[in-house]
Amino acid sequence: MNKLTKKVVIVGGGIAGWLTAGRLAAKHKGNTKQGLNVVLIESANIPAVGVGEGTWPTMRSTLRALGISETDFIRECEASFKQGAKFAKWFDGTEDDFYYHPLVLPQGFGKTDLAAHWLAKQAQTKQKNSHVNSFSNDVCFQEAICEQGLAPKTIRHAEFADVANYAYHLDSAKFAVFLQKHCQEKLGVTHIVDDVIGVNSIDTEADNPTEKGDIISVSTEHNGDIGGELFVDCTGFSSLLLGKHYQVPFKKCDDILFIDTALAVQVPYESVDSPIASHTISTGQEAGWIWDIGLQHRRGVGYVYSSKHSTEAEARAKLAEYVGDKFSSLKVRKIPIVSGHRETFWQNNCVAVGLSAGFLEPLEASALVMVELAAQMISEQLPASREVMDVVAKRFNETALYRWDRIIDFLKLHYILSERTEPFWSDNRDPTTIPQSLQDLMTEWQYRAPADHDFTSNNEVFPAASYQYVLYGMGFKSDYCHTPYAIDDRDFADGQFKKNKVLIDKALSSLPSNRELLDKIKSYGLSRI
Ligand SMILES: Cc1cc2nc3c(=O)[nH]c(=O)nc-3n(C[C@H](O)[C@H](O)[C@H](O)COP(=O)(O)OP(=O)(O)OC[C@H]3O[C@@H](n4cnc5c(N)ncnc54)[C@H](O)[C@@H]3O)c2cc1C
């Protein structure tokens, strides 16, 4: 018998669970009689991880796909605008050591190789011994906006419209509650608050051999067995369905990425009108790095470090030094991190999304974007029936595995060009800890800048431009000795450098501060689209 997919059961009510529920219900008309039945079961006893405040610009399309108003989201989730990340003290640890990974592409990206021109210009300028500007500031106008704490748009722009590409910082606990309300009230998702205590699967020979091992239902403490055709494991680090029930192995990558502990605090602002940074600040430390995320009502700050390179007491002392006087009055949360992912993500009729699928250190906020991409793919490719589920599962597994590998490479890239001398940083440069795929790319990039064709997916999490910002931000030099003609289109490139300066001036004279815009949105709202 070929079972049609009529009901999807999601276990877990963290952000992964609600985003997946929302995507599925919005796409498949969960609020109509003939639409998909989406049920989410969430334990009242097992808390969601409760961190995860940095997002990627994909969140804008995710919110829109769910039919969420940007004004409501900003008002209810303490959200602020994020325009990329500033990496301080990653190169040599000195006070003026920083670079940006903005969210706007280099000027003329795809039309000219501005990196080649910038490298040539930099070589000439250095010979003249004059000031050398940063790559991100020369090719993109967003660094200047961030340095001045400005917003990426004004109150006159409609919801989701922009002057400069942006993502959000958000309060993850409030975001989960906001999504829950929207999914229940607008999208027809059924919410069951209960503990899943068992998994019932077809263990004997099934009528249809492909169904052997499929989950028929999950048992709950108070609501009996809840059945469905597809089960989504969003149970966080416990990975109840994929990890515990199916025993899908976890592939650690702690030999590549060494961070294994987070100490997180919530820091109040000095006053209600303190500036809100419009970028994530990531500051290199002796054994890791500190994130600093400005929300409307507080900052989220945390030290992620390697316990092989620092004791907890040393890490607390570094965090205290960063936060200042207030630290002694703050509650510090310690969160263990095991970097890695499941070997496969969709098994039988069960797919894992979020922390149950894997997690890497929060550098570059890659976790929620992986949730969004997974939720989008599951909803757009929802198998119509059991007959086609294995085909979709195979494609999903290949895509997810590719993405995890690319993210691991991209995160590692941040470490390997550092000239910091502490053991954490020198161990990171040990070639035996660098994936071969990244080493191969680095060999190529000696002769040219990262380009789109270096990556094979049409839906990359981090595009070639992101690699350029990190590489040249960290002082890497590509020597175009074999392709000197790469800078033949000098007039066009000069025009792009000039255009960037014009855009900087225009943005600095017209954009409000991040705080000012957020306050206006709270009072008046953005016009809806
Ligand atoms: C230190 C740190 C910093 C991070 N920073 C970022 C960041 O800046 N950007 C980013 O994108 N991501 C970040 N992340 C990751 C981000 O927090 C997660 O990806 C996101 O919150 C999604 O989590 P989740 O929904 O998968 O799991 P959780 O939030 O852990 O939710 C799990 C859910 O499963 C439920 N559950 C568990 N067991 C059962 C059961 N038996 N029965 C019923 N329900 C059950 C729980 O009640 C809960 O609702 C960070 C993570 C950490 C650890």
Coordinates of C-alpha atoms and ligand atoms in Angstrom, one line a residue:
M1 CA 0.0 0.0 0.0
N2 CA 1.4 3.4 -0.9
K3 CA 0.8 5.8 2.0
L4 CA 0.1 9.4 1.2
T5 CA 1.8 12.0 3.3
K6 CA -1.2 13.6 5.2
K7 CA 0.3 14.2 8.6
V8 CA 3.7 15.3 9.8
V9 CA 4.6 15.0 13.4
I10 CA 7.4 17.3 14.7
V11 CA 9.0 16.5 18.1
G12 CA 10.5 19.5 19.7
G13 CA 9.4 23.1 20.2
G14 CA 12.6 25.0 19.9
I15 CA 13.3 27.3 17.0
A16 CA 14.0 24.4 14.7
G17 CA 10.7 22.8 15.5
W18 CA 8.6 25.9 15.0
L19 CA 10.4 27.0 11.9
T20 CA 9.9 23.6 10.3
A21 CA 6.3 23.5 11.4
G22 CA 5.7 27.0 10.0
R23 CA 7.3 26.3 6.7
L24 CA 5.4 23.1 6.2
A25 CA 2.0 24.5 7.3
A26 CA 2.4 27.7 5.2
K27 CA 3.4 25.8 2.0
H28 CA 0.9 23.0 2.4
K29 CA -2.1 24.9 3.7
G30 CA -2.1 23.5 7.2
N31 CA -5.1 25.8 8.1
T32 CA -7.4 24.2 5.6
K33 CA -9.4 20.9 5.7
Q34 CA -7.6 19.4 2.7
G35 CA -4.2 20.8 3.7
L36 CA -1.3 19.0 5.5
N37 CA -1.9 18.1 9.2
V38 CA 1.1 19.5 11.1
V39 CA 1.4 18.5 14.7
L40 CA 4.2 19.7 17.0
I41 CA 4.9 17.9 20.4
E42 CA 6.9 19.8 22.9
S43 CA 8.0 18.8 26.4
A44 CA 7.2 21.2 29.2
N45 CA 10.0 19.6 31.3
I46 CA 13.0 19.7 28.8
P47 CA 14.0 23.3 28.1
A48 CA 15.0 24.5 24.7
V49 CA 18.6 25.5 24.4
G50 CA 17.7 29.2 24.7
V51 CA 20.6 30.7 22.9
G52 CA 21.2 31.4 19.2
E53 CA 20.7 35.1 18.6
G54 CA 22.6 35.8 15.3
T55 CA 20.9 35.0 12.0
W56 CA 21.7 35.2 8.3
P57 CA 19.7 37.3 5.7
T58 CA 17.8 34.1 4.7
M59 CA 15.7 34.8 7.8
R60 CA 14.0 37.6 5.9
S61 CA 12.7 35.3 3.3
T62 CA 11.8 32.7 5.9
L63 CA 9.6 35.2 7.8
R64 CA 8.0 36.3 4.6
A65 CA 7.3 32.7 3.6
L66 CA 5.5 32.2 7.0
G67 CA 3.5 35.4 6.4
I68 CA 5.1 37.2 9.3
S69 CA 5.1 41.0 9.5
E70 CA 8.6 42.4 10.0
T71 CA 7.2 45.0 12.4
D72 CA 5.5 42.4 14.6
F73 CA 8.7 40.4 14.6
I74 CA 10.8 43.3 15.6
R75 CA 8.4 44.4 18.3
E76 CA 7.9 41.0 19.9
C77 CA 11.3 39.4 19.6
E78 CA 13.5 42.3 20.8
A79 CA 15.1 42.0 17.3
S80 CA 17.7 44.4 15.9
F81 CA 19.3 44.6 12.5
K82 CA 22.6 42.7 11.9
Q83 CA 24.8 43.7 8.9
G84 CA 27.5 41.2 9.2
A85 CA 30.3 40.4 11.7
K86 CA 33.3 42.3 12.9
F87 CA 36.3 40.1 13.7
A88 CA 38.5 41.8 16.2
K89 CA 41.9 40.5 17.4
W90 CA 41.7 37.4 15.1
F91 CA 44.9 38.2 13.2
D92 CA 47.6 39.2 15.7
G93 CA 45.5 40.2 18.7
T94 CA 46.5 43.9 18.8
E95 CA 44.1 46.6 19.6
D96 CA 43.6 47.9 16.0
D97 CA 43.4 44.4 14.5
F98 CA 40.0 43.9 12.9
Y99 CA 38.2 43.1 9.7
Y100 CA 34.6 42.8 8.6
H101 CA 32.5 40.1 6.9
P102 CA 29.6 42.3 5.7
L103 CA 26.5 41.0 4.1
V104 CA 26.7 43.2 0.9
L105 CA 28.7 41.7 -2.0
P106 CA 31.8 43.5 -3.2
Q107 CA 30.9 46.2 -5.8
G108 CA 30.6 44.9 -9.3
F109 CA 30.7 41.3 -8.0
G110 CA 30.3 39.0 -11.0
K111 CA 31.2 41.7 -13.5
T112 CA 34.8 42.3 -12.5
D113 CA 37.3 40.6 -10.1
L114 CA 37.6 43.6 -7.8
A115 CA 39.8 41.5 -5.4
A116 CA 42.5 41.3 -8.2
H117 CA 42.4 45.1 -8.6
W118 CA 42.4 45.7 -4.8
L119 CA 45.4 43.5 -4.4
A120 CA 47.3 45.3 -7.2
K121 CA 46.3 48.7 -5.7
Q122 CA 47.4 47.6 -2.3
A123 CA 50.8 46.4 -3.5
Q124 CA 51.4 49.8 -5.2
T125 CA 50.2 51.8 -2.1
K126 CA 52.4 49.8 0.1
Q127 CA 55.4 50.5 -2.1
K128 CA 54.6 54.2 -1.6
N129 CA 54.4 53.5 2.2
S130 CA 51.0 55.3 2.5
H131 CA 47.9 54.2 4.4
V132 CA 46.4 50.9 3.3
N133 CA 42.6 50.6 3.5
S134 CA 40.9 47.4 4.4
F135 CA 39.5 45.1 1.7
S136 CA 35.9 45.2 3.0
N137 CA 35.9 49.0 3.3
D138 CA 37.3 49.5 -0.2
V139 CA 35.0 47.2 -2.0
C140 CA 31.8 47.4 0.1
F141 CA 29.9 50.3 1.8
Q142 CA 28.6 48.3 4.7
E143 CA 31.7 48.3 7.0
A144 CA 31.4 52.1 7.2
I145 CA 27.7 51.9 8.2
C146 CA 28.5 49.3 10.9
E147 CA 31.4 51.4 12.3
Q148 CA 28.9 54.3 12.8
G149 CA 26.3 52.0 14.3
L150 CA 23.8 52.9 11.6
A151 CA 20.7 50.9 10.5
P152 CA 20.5 49.2 7.0
K153 CA 17.4 51.2 6.0
T154 CA 15.1 54.0 7.2
I155 CA 11.5 54.2 8.5
R156 CA 10.4 55.1 4.9
H157 CA 11.5 51.7 3.6
A158 CA 8.8 49.0 3.5
E159 CA 9.0 45.8 5.5
F160 CA 12.0 43.7 4.3
A161 CA 13.2 46.4 1.9
D162 CA 16.8 47.6 2.4
V163 CA 19.5 50.0 1.5
A164 CA 22.1 47.5 2.7
N165 CA 21.5 43.7 3.0
Y166 CA 20.8 42.6 6.5
A167 CA 19.9 39.8 8.9
Y168 CA 18.7 40.1 12.5
H169 CA 19.8 39.6 16.0
L170 CA 16.9 38.2 18.1
D171 CA 15.9 37.0 21.5
S172 CA 15.7 33.2 20.9
A173 CA 13.3 32.5 23.8
K174 CA 10.9 35.3 22.6
F175 CA 11.3 34.2 19.0
A176 CA 10.2 30.6 19.8
V177 CA 7.1 31.9 21.6
F178 CA 6.3 34.3 18.7
L179 CA 6.6 31.5 16.2
Q180 CA 4.4 29.2 18.3
K181 CA 1.6 31.8 18.4
H182 CA 1.8 32.5 14.7
C183 CA 2.0 28.8 13.7
Q184 CA -1.0 28.0 15.9
E185 CA -3.2 31.0 15.2
K186 CA -2.5 31.7 11.5
L187 CA -1.1 28.4 10.0
G188 CA -3.2 25.8 11.7
V189 CA -0.3 23.9 13.5
T190 CA -1.6 21.6 16.3
H191 CA 0.5 22.1 19.5
I192 CA 0.7 19.3 22.1
V193 CA 2.6 19.9 25.3
D194 CA 3.8 16.5 26.4
D195 CA 6.9 14.4 26.8
V196 CA 7.6 11.8 24.1
I197 CA 8.5 8.7 26.0
G198 CA 8.7 6.1 23.3
V199 CA 9.0 5.4 19.6
N200 CA 6.9 2.7 17.8
S201 CA 8.2 1.4 14.6
I202 CA 7.5 -1.4 12.1
D203 CA 10.0 -3.9 13.2
T204 CA 8.5 -7.0 11.6
E205 CA 8.2 -7.6 7.9
A206 CA 6.0 -4.9 6.5
D207 CA 3.5 -5.2 3.6
N208 CA 5.8 -2.8 1.8
P209 CA 9.5 -3.8 2.4
T210 CA 10.6 -0.2 2.1
E211 CA 8.6 0.6 5.2
K212 CA 10.5 -1.8 7.5
G213 CA 11.8 0.3 10.4
D214 CA 9.5 3.2 9.7
I215 CA 8.1 5.0 12.7
I216 CA 4.3 4.5 13.1
S217 CA 3.8 6.7 16.1
V218 CA 5.5 8.3 19.1
S219 CA 4.2 7.5 22.6
T220 CA 3.6 10.5 24.9
E221 CA 3.1 10.5 28.6
H222 CA -0.4 12.0 28.7
N223 CA -1.8 12.0 25.1
G224 CA -1.2 8.4 24.1
D225 CA 0.4 7.4 20.7
I226 CA 0.5 10.1 18.0
G227 CA 0.9 8.7 14.5
G228 CA 1.8 10.2 11.2
E229 CA 3.5 9.6 7.9
L230 CA 6.6 11.7 8.4
F231 CA 8.4 12.5 11.7
V232 CA 10.7 15.4 12.2
D233 CA 13.2 15.2 15.0
C234 CA 13.7 18.7 16.5
T235 CA 14.6 17.4 20.0
G236 CA 17.9 19.4 20.2
F237 CA 21.1 17.8 21.4
S238 CA 19.2 14.7 22.7
S239 CA 18.3 13.7 19.1
L240 CA 15.6 11.4 20.4
L241 CA 14.5 10.0 17.0
L242 CA 17.5 10.0 14.7
G243 CA 20.2 9.6 17.3
K244 CA 18.6 7.5 20.1
H245 CA 16.0 5.5 18.2
Y246 CA 17.7 5.0 14.9
Q247 CA 21.2 5.1 16.3
V248 CA 22.5 7.1 13.4
P249 CA 26.2 7.8 14.3
F250 CA 27.4 11.2 15.2
K251 CA 30.5 12.4 13.2
K252 CA 32.6 14.6 15.5
C253 CA 34.8 17.3 14.0
D254 CA 36.6 18.4 17.1
D255 CA 39.9 17.5 15.5
I256 CA 39.2 20.5 13.1
L257 CA 37.2 22.9 15.2
F258 CA 38.4 22.9 18.8
I259 CA 35.8 24.9 20.6
D260 CA 33.9 22.7 23.1
T261 CA 32.4 25.0 25.8
A262 CA 30.4 28.2 25.9
L263 CA 29.9 30.6 28.9
A264 CA 27.0 32.8 28.1
V265 CA 25.7 36.0 29.9
Q266 CA 23.0 38.6 29.3
V267 CA 24.3 42.1 29.7
P268 CA 22.0 45.0 30.4
Y269 CA 22.7 48.3 28.6
E270 CA 23.9 51.3 30.5
S271 CA 20.7 53.2 29.6
V272 CA 17.6 52.9 27.5
D273 CA 19.2 54.9 24.7
S274 CA 22.6 53.1 24.6
P275 CA 23.7 52.5 21.0
I276 CA 22.9 49.1 19.5
A277 CA 25.7 47.6 17.3
S278 CA 24.4 46.7 13.9
H279 CA 26.8 43.8 13.5
T280 CA 28.0 40.8 15.6
I281 CA 31.3 41.6 17.3
S282 CA 33.5 38.5 17.6
T283 CA 36.7 39.1 19.5
G284 CA 39.6 36.6 19.5
Q285 CA 40.8 35.4 22.9
E286 CA 43.6 33.2 24.1
A287 CA 41.6 30.0 23.7
G288 CA 38.6 30.9 21.5
W289 CA 36.5 34.0 20.9
I290 CA 33.8 36.1 22.5
W291 CA 30.5 36.9 20.8
D292 CA 28.7 40.2 21.5
I293 CA 25.2 40.6 20.1
G294 CA 23.2 43.8 20.6
L295 CA 19.4 43.3 21.0
Q296 CA 16.9 46.0 21.8
H297 CA 16.8 45.4 25.6
R298 CA 20.2 43.8 26.3
R299 CA 23.4 42.4 24.8
G300 CA 24.0 38.6 24.5
V301 CA 27.7 37.9 25.3
G302 CA 29.5 34.6 25.5
Y303 CA 33.0 33.1 25.5
V304 CA 33.3 30.0 23.4
Y305 CA 36.6 28.3 24.1
S306 CA 38.5 25.0 23.9
S307 CA 38.8 23.3 27.3
K308 CA 42.0 21.7 26.1
H309 CA 43.5 25.2 25.9
S310 CA 41.9 27.0 28.9
T311 CA 40.5 26.1 32.3
E312 CA 37.0 27.3 33.1
A313 CA 38.4 29.7 35.7
E314 CA 40.6 31.3 33.0
A315 CA 37.7 31.5 30.6
R316 CA 35.5 33.2 33.2
A317 CA 38.2 35.7 34.0
K318 CA 38.5 36.6 30.2
L319 CA 34.7 37.0 30.0
A320 CA 34.7 39.1 33.2
E321 CA 37.4 41.3 31.7
Y322 CA 35.4 41.8 28.5
V323 CA 32.1 42.5 30.2
G324 CA 33.5 44.8 32.9
D325 CA 32.1 45.8 36.3
K326 CA 28.6 44.3 35.7
F327 CA 29.9 40.8 35.3
S328 CA 29.8 39.8 39.0
S329 CA 26.0 40.4 39.1
L330 CA 25.3 38.3 36.0
K331 CA 24.2 34.7 35.8
V332 CA 26.7 32.7 33.7
R333 CA 25.3 29.7 31.8
K334 CA 27.8 27.0 30.8
I335 CA 26.9 25.1 27.7
P336 CA 28.9 22.1 26.5
I337 CA 29.4 22.0 22.7
V338 CA 30.2 18.9 20.7
S339 CA 31.1 20.0 17.2
G340 CA 29.9 17.6 14.5
H341 CA 26.8 16.2 12.8
R342 CA 24.9 13.0 12.2
E343 CA 26.3 10.8 9.4
T344 CA 22.9 10.9 7.7
F345 CA 19.9 13.1 8.4
W346 CA 16.9 11.5 6.9
Q347 CA 16.4 7.8 7.8
N348 CA 13.2 5.9 6.8
N349 CA 10.3 8.3 7.5
C350 CA 12.2 10.5 10.0
V351 CA 14.3 13.6 9.3
A352 CA 16.3 15.6 11.8
V353 CA 16.4 19.4 11.8
G354 CA 18.4 21.7 14.1
L355 CA 20.7 20.6 16.9
S356 CA 19.4 17.0 16.6
A357 CA 21.1 17.0 13.2
G358 CA 24.4 18.6 14.4
F359 CA 26.0 21.7 15.6
L360 CA 29.3 23.6 15.0
E361 CA 30.6 26.5 17.1
P362 CA 28.4 29.5 16.6
L363 CA 30.9 31.4 14.5
E364 CA 29.1 33.0 11.5
A365 CA 25.7 32.0 12.9
S366 CA 25.4 28.9 10.7
A367 CA 23.0 26.9 12.8
L368 CA 19.7 28.8 12.2
V369 CA 20.4 29.2 8.5
M370 CA 20.9 25.4 8.3
V371 CA 17.5 25.0 10.0
E372 CA 15.9 27.4 7.5
L373 CA 17.4 25.6 4.5
A374 CA 16.4 22.2 5.8
A375 CA 12.9 23.3 6.6
Q376 CA 12.5 24.9 3.2
M377 CA 13.7 21.8 1.4
I378 CA 11.5 19.5 3.4
S379 CA 8.4 21.7 2.7
E380 CA 9.2 22.2 -1.0
Q381 CA 10.1 18.6 -1.6
L382 CA 7.6 17.0 0.8
P383 CA 7.3 13.4 -0.5
A384 CA 3.7 13.0 -1.7
S385 CA 3.8 9.4 -0.6
R386 CA 6.0 6.7 1.0
E387 CA 6.8 5.5 -2.5
V388 CA 8.9 8.6 -3.2
M389 CA 10.2 9.3 0.3
D390 CA 13.5 7.4 -0.1
V391 CA 14.3 9.4 -3.3
V392 CA 13.8 12.7 -1.5
A393 CA 15.7 11.4 1.6
K394 CA 18.7 10.5 -0.6
R395 CA 18.8 14.0 -2.1
F396 CA 18.2 15.7 1.3
N397 CA 21.1 13.7 2.8
E398 CA 23.5 14.5 0.0
T399 CA 22.6 18.2 0.1
A400 CA 22.9 18.4 3.9
L401 CA 26.2 16.6 4.0
Y402 CA 27.6 18.9 1.4
R403 CA 26.5 21.9 3.4
W404 CA 28.0 20.7 6.7
D405 CA 31.3 20.0 4.9
R406 CA 31.4 23.5 3.3
I407 CA 30.5 25.2 6.7
I408 CA 33.3 23.3 8.5
D409 CA 35.8 24.5 5.8
F410 CA 34.5 28.1 6.0
L411 CA 34.7 28.2 9.8
K412 CA 38.2 26.7 9.8
L413 CA 39.3 29.3 7.3
H414 CA 38.8 32.0 10.0
Y415 CA 41.6 30.3 12.1
I416 CA 44.3 29.2 9.7
L417 CA 45.6 32.6 8.7
S418 CA 45.9 34.0 12.2
E419 CA 49.4 35.0 13.4
R420 CA 48.4 34.8 17.1
T421 CA 50.9 32.8 19.0
E422 CA 48.9 31.2 21.8
P423 CA 48.7 27.3 21.6
F424 CA 45.0 27.4 20.6
W425 CA 45.8 29.5 17.6
S426 CA 49.0 27.7 16.6
D427 CA 47.3 24.3 17.0
N428 CA 44.6 25.6 14.6
R429 CA 47.3 26.2 12.0
D430 CA 48.6 22.6 12.2
P431 CA 48.0 21.3 8.6
T432 CA 46.8 17.9 10.0
T433 CA 43.8 19.8 11.5
I434 CA 42.9 21.4 8.1
P435 CA 40.4 19.5 5.9
Q436 CA 42.0 18.5 2.5
S437 CA 39.1 20.2 0.7
L438 CA 40.1 23.6 2.3
Q439 CA 43.8 23.0 1.7
D440 CA 43.1 22.4 -2.0
L441 CA 41.1 25.6 -2.2
M442 CA 43.9 27.5 -0.4
T443 CA 46.4 26.2 -3.0
E444 CA 44.2 27.6 -5.8
W445 CA 43.6 30.9 -4.1
Q446 CA 47.3 31.6 -4.0
Y447 CA 46.8 32.5 -7.7
R448 CA 43.3 34.0 -7.7
A449 CA 40.4 35.1 -5.6
P450 CA 37.6 32.7 -4.5
A451 CA 35.0 32.5 -7.2
D452 CA 31.5 31.0 -7.5
H453 CA 32.7 28.1 -9.6
D454 CA 34.8 26.9 -6.6
F455 CA 31.5 25.6 -5.1
T456 CA 29.1 23.2 -6.7
S457 CA 25.8 24.0 -5.1
N458 CA 23.4 26.6 -6.5
N459 CA 22.3 27.3 -2.9
E460 CA 25.6 27.8 -1.0
V461 CA 25.3 28.8 2.6
F462 CA 28.4 31.0 2.3
P463 CA 29.1 32.4 -1.2
A464 CA 32.5 33.0 -2.7
A465 CA 32.3 36.7 -1.6
S466 CA 32.2 35.5 2.1
Y467 CA 35.5 33.6 1.5
Q468 CA 37.0 36.8 -0.1
Y469 CA 36.1 38.9 2.9
V470 CA 37.7 36.5 5.4
L471 CA 40.8 35.7 3.3
Y472 CA 41.7 39.3 2.5
G473 CA 40.5 40.6 5.8
M474 CA 43.1 38.3 7.4
G475 CA 45.8 39.6 5.1
F476 CA 46.0 36.8 2.5
K477 CA 47.6 37.7 -0.8
S478 CA 46.6 36.0 -4.1
D479 CA 49.3 36.5 -6.6
Y480 CA 47.8 36.8 -10.1
C481 CA 51.2 36.1 -11.7
H482 CA 49.7 33.7 -14.3
T483 CA 46.7 35.9 -15.1
P484 CA 48.0 39.5 -15.0
Y485 CA 45.2 40.4 -17.5
A486 CA 42.8 39.9 -14.6
I487 CA 43.2 43.7 -14.0
D488 CA 42.8 44.8 -17.7
D489 CA 39.3 46.3 -17.0
R490 CA 40.9 49.0 -14.8
D491 CA 38.5 51.8 -15.8
F492 CA 35.5 49.7 -14.9
A493 CA 37.1 48.6 -11.6
D494 CA 38.1 52.2 -10.7
G495 CA 34.5 53.2 -11.3
Q496 CA 33.4 50.5 -8.8
F497 CA 35.9 51.8 -6.1
K498 CA 34.6 55.3 -6.7
K499 CA 31.0 54.1 -6.6
N500 CA 31.7 52.5 -3.2
K501 CA 33.0 55.8 -1.8
V502 CA 29.9 57.6 -3.1
L503 CA 27.7 55.0 -1.5
I504 CA 29.5 55.3 1.8
D505 CA 29.0 59.1 1.9
K506 CA 25.3 58.7 0.9
A507 CA 24.7 56.0 3.6
L508 CA 26.4 57.9 6.3
S509 CA 24.4 61.1 5.6
S510 CA 21.0 59.4 5.3
L511 CA 20.8 56.4 7.6
P512 CA 19.5 56.6 11.1
S513 CA 21.2 54.8 14.0
N514 CA 20.2 51.2 14.6
R515 CA 18.6 52.2 18.0
E516 CA 16.8 55.2 16.4
L517 CA 15.2 53.1 13.6
L518 CA 14.2 50.3 16.0
D519 CA 12.5 52.8 18.3
K520 CA 10.6 54.3 15.4
I521 CA 9.5 50.9 14.2
K522 CA 8.2 50.1 17.7
S523 CA 6.3 53.4 17.7
Y524 CA 5.0 53.7 14.1
G525 CA 5.8 50.4 12.4
L526 CA 7.1 49.9 8.8
S527 CA 4.8 50.0 5.9
R528 CA 3.6 46.5 5.0
I529 CA 4.2 45.0 1.6
Ligands
LIG1 C1 26.4 28.7 22.7 C2 25.5 28.6 21.5 C3 25.3 29.8 20.7 C4 24.6 29.8 19.6 N1 24.5 30.8 18.8 C5 23.8 30.8 17.6 C6 23.8 31.9 16.8 O1 24.3 33.0 17.0 N2 23.1 31.7 15.6 C7 22.5 30.6 15.2 O2 22.0 30.5 14.1 N3 22.5 29.5 16.1 C8 23.2 29.6 17.2 N4 23.1 28.5 18.1 C9 22.3 27.3 17.7 C10 20.9 27.6 18.0 O3 20.7 27.9 19.4 C11 20.0 26.4 17.6 O4 20.3 26.0 16.3 C12 18.5 26.8 17.7 O5 18.2 27.3 18.9 C13 17.7 25.6 17.4 O6 17.7 24.7 18.5 P1 16.7 23.4 18.4 O7 15.3 23.8 18.1 O8 17.3 22.4 17.4 O9 16.9 22.7 19.8 P2 16.3 23.2 21.3 O10 16.2 24.7 21.3 O11 17.2 22.5 22.2 O12 14.9 22.6 21.3 C14 14.6 21.2 21.6 C15 13.2 21.0 21.8 O13 12.9 19.6 21.9 C16 12.0 19.4 23.0 N5 12.2 18.0 23.5 C17 13.4 17.4 23.8 N6 13.1 16.1 24.2 C18 11.8 16.0 24.1 C19 10.9 14.9 24.4 N7 11.3 13.7 24.9 N8 9.6 15.1 24.2 C20 9.1 16.3 23.7 N9 9.9 17.3 23.4 C21 11.2 17.2 23.6 C22 12.4 20.4 24.0 O14 11.4 20.7 25.0 C23 12.6 21.6 23.1 O15 11.4 22.3 22.9 C24 23.9 28.5 19.2 C25 24.0 27.4 20.1 C26 24.8 27.4 21.2 C27 24.9 26.2 22.0

